[in-house]
């Protein structure tokens, strides 16, 4: 298989399969989760200021008092790489072009140099968080294979994408193909791993906030 | 037209100075040291026309047209006259048995020394019956001719990588030269058609040094195919600035912005178009407003569409509808299973009273 055949595969059949598995997995899990259902809470609802689903959705985005000081790497690094990923995926020109091809909508993009810089910052934050996970005994103890695996699956598309645009290590064709392949692996893994939090995050926050608000507890 | 090349050139009105300049240009294009230009001029001026046999197989004659006509009359064209082209169906006057006889004679007289040029792919389907010359299949002729050749030059993408005949679904079972000839040095000069100077460059290299130029992993001369179109493109700054033509007639297209979004395959295509240009340096595809098709790469015809940007997928939603239906069905199925589990648990639940505990 030549470079171009590899690239053609990743852009063609590879992507077809990855998108199919992604859609299948996302629908499966969303339907499964949201049809689980819970018994109705028959107790009379209590009311407390700041206790509601919506409150919790926002509140959980901020570190609880004192936590930022105790684990700054988790919070700051976490913010940086999540925002970085969002900028790269949703404001990088080739990615917006991909989205336009997929669903037909597009929007203005940022210059490639800025996206390149964002990728470097994002990778630095992710590496720092990985080092923190390895260094802190508690974090290391709590980490399972899934944690290491999902870190790698998230990191690789950023690394290969950046290396492709910077023409590092491998010829552009090969690197671009590897980049697309790594993004496809991410698509396949996402619905069946903790990365699915991208979809369930706000729903589960709302659920927790709502259940506790019924008991008069702002969480 | 016997005798050293320089005499023939002189007869055609090419001065020694012009010839030296040409050799120096050729040497610099091939990234050879400056002294190589002189060496090339000396070697080529004195050369006794080497025998060249040109076999056309499954092809459109575009490669021959490109090489014989686009620059004519120039030194490239003349050097082409200077090799002893003993067999070339398009150019030779002879036909039928006489032509085949000329080929046989040339092969016998120069056994082990002649250069074999091939354009076109070789069909293997139906025992090669898809393309025959003088009642013999292409694969048969190629095997025979390659046997006595010093080296094989595969001209054009068809001969180098199978090209359009090999494109999906490849009805004739077309294969490139390198699939048939295994024991001779092969130079691939892909392109649809290839750039004339690349062809003459390789010939000049062979005549001067008696060897073939350095090749990349796809068998192409590194000096011409070492860099991508994109890396040498004069529109590259627009790519870096994120300025793209969105259609072929918008403001961006008129301003000469990057054609990436219109499907240009420049970033993955290795060729010299951006530096050597076409038609005597007049222009080249991107300069005339159309993106690169990637014609010098294997399987460029099946590369997912000429007008699809490289970052855009070929047909990503192919299985989307089916996958969504299956996903939803699995979700609903699992959901029913969960409910059944819950109901079963509820049904088998035994209430315990305080009295039970005190038993």
PDB file of C-alpha atoms in Angstrom, chain B residues 64-226:
ATOM      1  CA  UNK B  64       4.604  10.754 -26.817  1.00  0.00           C
ATOM      2  CA  UNK B  65       2.737  13.933 -27.711  1.00  0.00           C
ATOM      3  CA  UNK B  66       4.045  15.641 -24.603  1.00  0.00           C
ATOM      4  CA  UNK B  67       7.642  14.751 -25.255  1.00  0.00           C
ATOM      5  CA  UNK B  68       7.819  15.196 -28.993  1.00  0.00           C
ATOM      6  CA  UNK B  69       5.646  18.224 -29.522  1.00  0.00           C
ATOM      7  CA  UNK B  70       5.296  20.481 -26.531  1.00  0.00           C
ATOM      8  CA  UNK B  71       8.776  21.957 -26.728  1.00  0.00           C
ATOM      9  CA  UNK B  72       9.378  21.508 -30.413  1.00  0.00           C
ATOM     10  CA  UNK B  73      11.587  22.688 -31.873  1.00  0.00           C
ATOM     11  CA  UNK B  74      13.959  22.844 -28.937  1.00  0.00           C
ATOM     12  CA  UNK B  75      17.069  21.069 -27.831  1.00  0.00           C
ATOM     13  CA  UNK B  76      14.964  18.556 -25.942  1.00  0.00           C
ATOM     14  CA  UNK B  77      13.189  17.653 -29.117  1.00  0.00           C
ATOM     15  CA  UNK B  78      16.452  17.452 -31.003  1.00  0.00           C
ATOM     16  CA  UNK B  79      18.181  15.303 -28.446  1.00  0.00           C
ATOM     17  CA  UNK B  80      15.268  13.051 -28.909  1.00  0.00           C
ATOM     18  CA  UNK B  81      16.201  12.872 -32.545  1.00  0.00           C
ATOM     19  CA  UNK B  82      19.752  12.108 -31.554  1.00  0.00           C
ATOM     20  CA  UNK B  83      19.104   8.891 -29.808  1.00  0.00           C
ATOM     21  CA  UNK B  84      18.655   6.072 -32.229  1.00  0.00           C
ATOM     22  CA  UNK B  85      14.971   5.572 -31.742  1.00  0.00           C
ATOM     23  CA  UNK B  86      14.758   2.215 -33.432  1.00  0.00           C
ATOM     24  CA  UNK B  87      11.155   1.475 -32.707  1.00  0.00           C
ATOM     25  CA  UNK B  88       8.375   3.918 -31.891  1.00  0.00           C
ATOM     26  CA  UNK B  89       5.034   3.138 -33.463  1.00  0.00           C
ATOM     27  CA  UNK B  90       3.752   6.679 -33.437  1.00  0.00           C
ATOM     28  CA  UNK B  91       6.843   8.223 -34.941  1.00  0.00           C
ATOM     29  CA  UNK B  92       8.236   5.539 -37.231  1.00  0.00           C
ATOM     30  CA  UNK B  93       7.457   5.421 -40.915  1.00  0.00           C
ATOM     31  CA  UNK B  94       7.528   1.660 -41.112  1.00  0.00           C
ATOM     32  CA  UNK B  95       4.451  -0.386 -40.355  1.00  0.00           C
ATOM     33  CA  UNK B  96       3.413  -3.984 -40.027  1.00  0.00           C
ATOM     34  CA  UNK B  97       6.038  -6.699 -40.364  1.00  0.00           C
ATOM     35  CA  UNK B  98       8.721  -4.220 -41.334  1.00  0.00           C
ATOM     36  CA  UNK B  99       8.279  -2.341 -38.070  1.00  0.00           C
ATOM     37  CA  UNK B 100       8.423  -5.506 -36.006  1.00  0.00           C
ATOM     38  CA  UNK B 101      11.504  -6.535 -37.954  1.00  0.00           C
ATOM     39  CA  UNK B 102      13.201  -3.227 -37.126  1.00  0.00           C
ATOM     40  CA  UNK B 103      12.559  -3.888 -33.449  1.00  0.00           C
ATOM     41  CA  UNK B 104      13.931  -7.410 -33.640  1.00  0.00           C
ATOM     42  CA  UNK B 105      17.022  -6.213 -35.492  1.00  0.00           C
ATOM     43  CA  UNK B 106      17.688  -3.401 -33.006  1.00  0.00           C
ATOM     44  CA  UNK B 107      17.281  -5.793 -30.114  1.00  0.00           C
ATOM     45  CA  UNK B 108      19.684  -8.269 -31.640  1.00  0.00           C
ATOM     46  CA  UNK B 109      22.300  -5.698 -32.651  1.00  0.00           C
ATOM     47  CA  UNK B 110      22.322  -3.950 -29.269  1.00  0.00           C
ATOM     48  CA  UNK B 111      21.559  -6.842 -26.969  1.00  0.00           C
ATOM     49  CA  UNK B 112      22.168  -5.910 -23.353  1.00  0.00           C
ATOM     50  CA  UNK B 113      22.853  -2.265 -24.246  1.00  0.00           C
ATOM     51  CA  UNK B 114      19.672  -0.661 -25.468  1.00  0.00           C
ATOM     52  CA  UNK B 115      17.367   1.468 -23.391  1.00  0.00           C
ATOM     53  CA  UNK B 116      13.790   0.296 -23.269  1.00  0.00           C
ATOM     54  CA  UNK B 117      11.153   2.985 -22.937  1.00  0.00           C
ATOM     55  CA  UNK B 118       7.645   1.862 -22.139  1.00  0.00           C
ATOM     56  CA  UNK B 119       4.516   3.958 -22.108  1.00  0.00           C
ATOM     57  CA  UNK B 120       1.162   2.516 -21.236  1.00  0.00           C
ATOM     58  CA  UNK B 121       0.122  -0.195 -18.819  1.00  0.00           C
ATOM     59  CA  UNK B 122       0.222  -3.906 -19.538  1.00  0.00           C
ATOM     60  CA  UNK B 123      -3.106  -5.780 -19.463  1.00  0.00           C
ATOM     61  CA  UNK B 124      -2.927  -9.262 -17.980  1.00  0.00           C
ATOM     62  CA  UNK B 125      -6.640 -10.128 -18.217  1.00  0.00           C
ATOM     63  CA  UNK B 126      -7.643 -12.770 -20.803  1.00  0.00           C
ATOM     64  CA  UNK B 127      -3.985 -13.771 -21.133  1.00  0.00           C
ATOM     65  CA  UNK B 128      -3.122 -10.265 -22.251  1.00  0.00           C
ATOM     66  CA  UNK B 129      -5.517 -10.305 -25.181  1.00  0.00           C
ATOM     67  CA  UNK B 130      -6.780  -6.795 -24.431  1.00  0.00           C
ATOM     68  CA  UNK B 131      -3.787  -5.248 -26.139  1.00  0.00           C
ATOM     69  CA  UNK B 132      -1.749  -6.938 -28.820  1.00  0.00           C
ATOM     70  CA  UNK B 133       0.771  -5.734 -31.390  1.00  0.00           C
ATOM     71  CA  UNK B 134       1.534  -7.863 -34.446  1.00  0.00           C
ATOM     72  CA  UNK B 135      -0.487 -10.689 -32.947  1.00  0.00           C
ATOM     73  CA  UNK B 136       1.484 -10.783 -29.701  1.00  0.00           C
ATOM     74  CA  UNK B 137       0.327  -9.657 -26.299  1.00  0.00           C
ATOM     75  CA  UNK B 138       1.935  -6.656 -24.597  1.00  0.00           C
ATOM     76  CA  UNK B 139       3.188  -8.724 -21.690  1.00  0.00           C
ATOM     77  CA  UNK B 140       4.905 -11.108 -24.082  1.00  0.00           C
ATOM     78  CA  UNK B 141       6.617  -8.298 -26.013  1.00  0.00           C
ATOM     79  CA  UNK B 142       7.665  -6.549 -22.802  1.00  0.00           C
ATOM     80  CA  UNK B 143       9.241  -9.671 -21.320  1.00  0.00           C
ATOM     81  CA  UNK B 144      11.193 -10.284 -24.504  1.00  0.00           C
ATOM     82  CA  UNK B 145      12.336  -6.686 -24.912  1.00  0.00           C
ATOM     83  CA  UNK B 146      13.234  -6.237 -21.241  1.00  0.00           C
ATOM     84  CA  UNK B 147      15.403  -9.326 -21.392  1.00  0.00           C
ATOM     85  CA  UNK B 148      18.036  -7.599 -23.502  1.00  0.00           C
ATOM     86  CA  UNK B 149      17.670  -4.082 -22.152  1.00  0.00           C
ATOM     87  CA  UNK B 150      20.271  -2.236 -20.094  1.00  0.00           C
ATOM     88  CA  UNK B 151      17.511  -0.432 -18.246  1.00  0.00           C
ATOM     89  CA  UNK B 152      13.813   0.263 -18.538  1.00  0.00           C
ATOM     90  CA  UNK B 153      12.283   3.722 -18.431  1.00  0.00           C
ATOM     91  CA  UNK B 154       8.577   3.686 -17.633  1.00  0.00           C
ATOM     92  CA  UNK B 155       7.196   6.859 -19.144  1.00  0.00           C
ATOM     93  CA  UNK B 156       3.882   8.130 -17.871  1.00  0.00           C
ATOM     94  CA  UNK B 157       1.698   7.072 -14.987  1.00  0.00           C
ATOM     95  CA  UNK B 158       0.251   4.077 -16.881  1.00  0.00           C
ATOM     96  CA  UNK B 159       3.646   2.454 -17.349  1.00  0.00           C
ATOM     97  CA  UNK B 160       4.846   3.551 -13.900  1.00  0.00           C
ATOM     98  CA  UNK B 161       1.824   2.692 -11.753  1.00  0.00           C
ATOM     99  CA  UNK B 162      -0.921   1.386 -14.022  1.00  0.00           C
ATOM    100  CA  UNK B 163      -2.601   4.768 -14.463  1.00  0.00           C
ATOM    101  CA  UNK B 164      -6.095   5.148 -15.848  1.00  0.00           C
ATOM    102  CA  UNK B 165      -6.345   1.604 -17.296  1.00  0.00           C
ATOM    103  CA  UNK B 166      -5.682   0.257 -13.798  1.00  0.00           C
ATOM    104  CA  UNK B 167      -8.318   2.531 -12.246  1.00  0.00           C
ATOM    105  CA  UNK B 168     -11.140   0.790 -10.462  1.00  0.00           C
ATOM    106  CA  UNK B 169     -12.558  -1.653 -11.644  1.00  0.00           C
ATOM    107  CA  UNK B 170      -9.534  -2.289 -13.884  1.00  0.00           C
ATOM    108  CA  UNK B 171     -11.408  -4.287 -16.541  1.00  0.00           C
ATOM    109  CA  UNK B 172      -8.272  -5.341 -18.438  1.00  0.00           C
ATOM    110  CA  UNK B 173      -6.230  -6.389 -15.416  1.00  0.00           C
ATOM    111  CA  UNK B 174      -3.695  -3.645 -16.174  1.00  0.00           C
ATOM    112  CA  UNK B 175      -0.397  -3.617 -14.291  1.00  0.00           C
ATOM    113  CA  UNK B 176       2.667  -1.329 -14.370  1.00  0.00           C
ATOM    114  CA  UNK B 177       6.018  -2.303 -15.867  1.00  0.00           C
ATOM    115  CA  UNK B 178       7.489  -2.942 -12.424  1.00  0.00           C
ATOM    116  CA  UNK B 179       5.014  -5.789 -11.883  1.00  0.00           C
ATOM    117  CA  UNK B 180       6.409  -7.636 -14.901  1.00  0.00           C
ATOM    118  CA  UNK B 181      10.081  -6.691 -15.085  1.00  0.00           C
ATOM    119  CA  UNK B 182      11.915  -7.648 -11.931  1.00  0.00           C
ATOM    120  CA  UNK B 183      15.538  -8.072 -12.932  1.00  0.00           C
ATOM    121  CA  UNK B 184      16.346  -4.755 -14.660  1.00  0.00           C
ATOM    122  CA  UNK B 185      16.769  -1.262 -13.285  1.00  0.00           C
ATOM    123  CA  UNK B 186      13.530   0.667 -13.818  1.00  0.00           C
ATOM    124  CA  UNK B 187      13.060   4.416 -13.725  1.00  0.00           C
ATOM    125  CA  UNK B 188       9.517   5.634 -13.358  1.00  0.00           C
ATOM    126  CA  UNK B 189       8.703   8.970 -14.950  1.00  0.00           C
ATOM    127  CA  UNK B 190       5.067   9.304 -13.973  1.00  0.00           C
ATOM    128  CA  UNK B 191       2.740  12.085 -14.985  1.00  0.00           C
ATOM    129  CA  UNK B 192      -0.294  12.271 -17.179  1.00  0.00           C
ATOM    130  CA  UNK B 193       1.601  13.191 -19.290  1.00  0.00           C
ATOM    131  CA  UNK B 194       5.091  13.490 -17.766  1.00  0.00           C
ATOM    132  CA  UNK B 195       7.121  16.688 -18.084  1.00  0.00           C
ATOM    133  CA  UNK B 196       9.381  16.494 -21.190  1.00  0.00           C
ATOM    134  CA  UNK B 197      12.490  17.813 -19.451  1.00  0.00           C
ATOM    135  CA  UNK B 198      12.262  15.082 -16.831  1.00  0.00           C
ATOM    136  CA  UNK B 199      12.434  12.551 -19.596  1.00  0.00           C
ATOM    137  CA  UNK B 200      15.399  14.191 -21.328  1.00  0.00           C
ATOM    138  CA  UNK B 201      17.018  14.760 -17.950  1.00  0.00           C
ATOM    139  CA  UNK B 202      17.009  11.044 -17.237  1.00  0.00           C
ATOM    140  CA  UNK B 203      18.312  10.287 -20.730  1.00  0.00           C
ATOM    141  CA  UNK B 204      21.072  12.892 -20.359  1.00  0.00           C
ATOM    142  CA  UNK B 205      22.026  11.441 -17.003  1.00  0.00           C
ATOM    143  CA  UNK B 206      22.255   7.992 -18.497  1.00  0.00           C
ATOM    144  CA  UNK B 207      24.290   9.191 -21.483  1.00  0.00           C
ATOM    145  CA  UNK B 208      26.657  11.188 -19.258  1.00  0.00           C
ATOM    146  CA  UNK B 209      27.258   8.952 -16.307  1.00  0.00           C
ATOM    147  CA  UNK B 210      26.217   5.615 -17.722  1.00  0.00           C
ATOM    148  CA  UNK B 211      23.903   5.137 -14.800  1.00  0.00           C
ATOM    149  CA  UNK B 212      20.397   6.041 -13.806  1.00  0.00           C
ATOM    150  CA  UNK B 213      19.704   8.946 -11.439  1.00  0.00           C
ATOM    151  CA  UNK B 214      18.907   8.475  -7.775  1.00  0.00           C
ATOM    152  CA  UNK B 215      15.347   7.275  -7.264  1.00  0.00           C
ATOM    153  CA  UNK B 216      12.770   7.686  -4.528  1.00  0.00           C
ATOM    154  CA  UNK B 217      10.778   4.850  -2.973  1.00  0.00           C
ATOM    155  CA  UNK B 218       8.352   4.916  -5.877  1.00  0.00           C
ATOM    156  CA  UNK B 219      11.122   4.597  -8.455  1.00  0.00           C
ATOM    157  CA  UNK B 220      11.066   8.249  -9.544  1.00  0.00           C
ATOM    158  CA  UNK B 221      14.150  10.441 -10.045  1.00  0.00           C
ATOM    159  CA  UNK B 222      14.547  12.304  -6.769  1.00  0.00           C
ATOM    160  CA  UNK B 223      15.786  15.418  -8.496  1.00  0.00           C
ATOM    161  CA  UNK B 224      12.414  16.006 -10.151  1.00  0.00           C
ATOM    162  CA  UNK B 225      10.046  14.236  -7.773  1.00  0.00           C
ATOM    163  CA  UNK B 226      11.718  15.075  -4.479  1.00  0.00           C
TER     164      UNK B 226
END
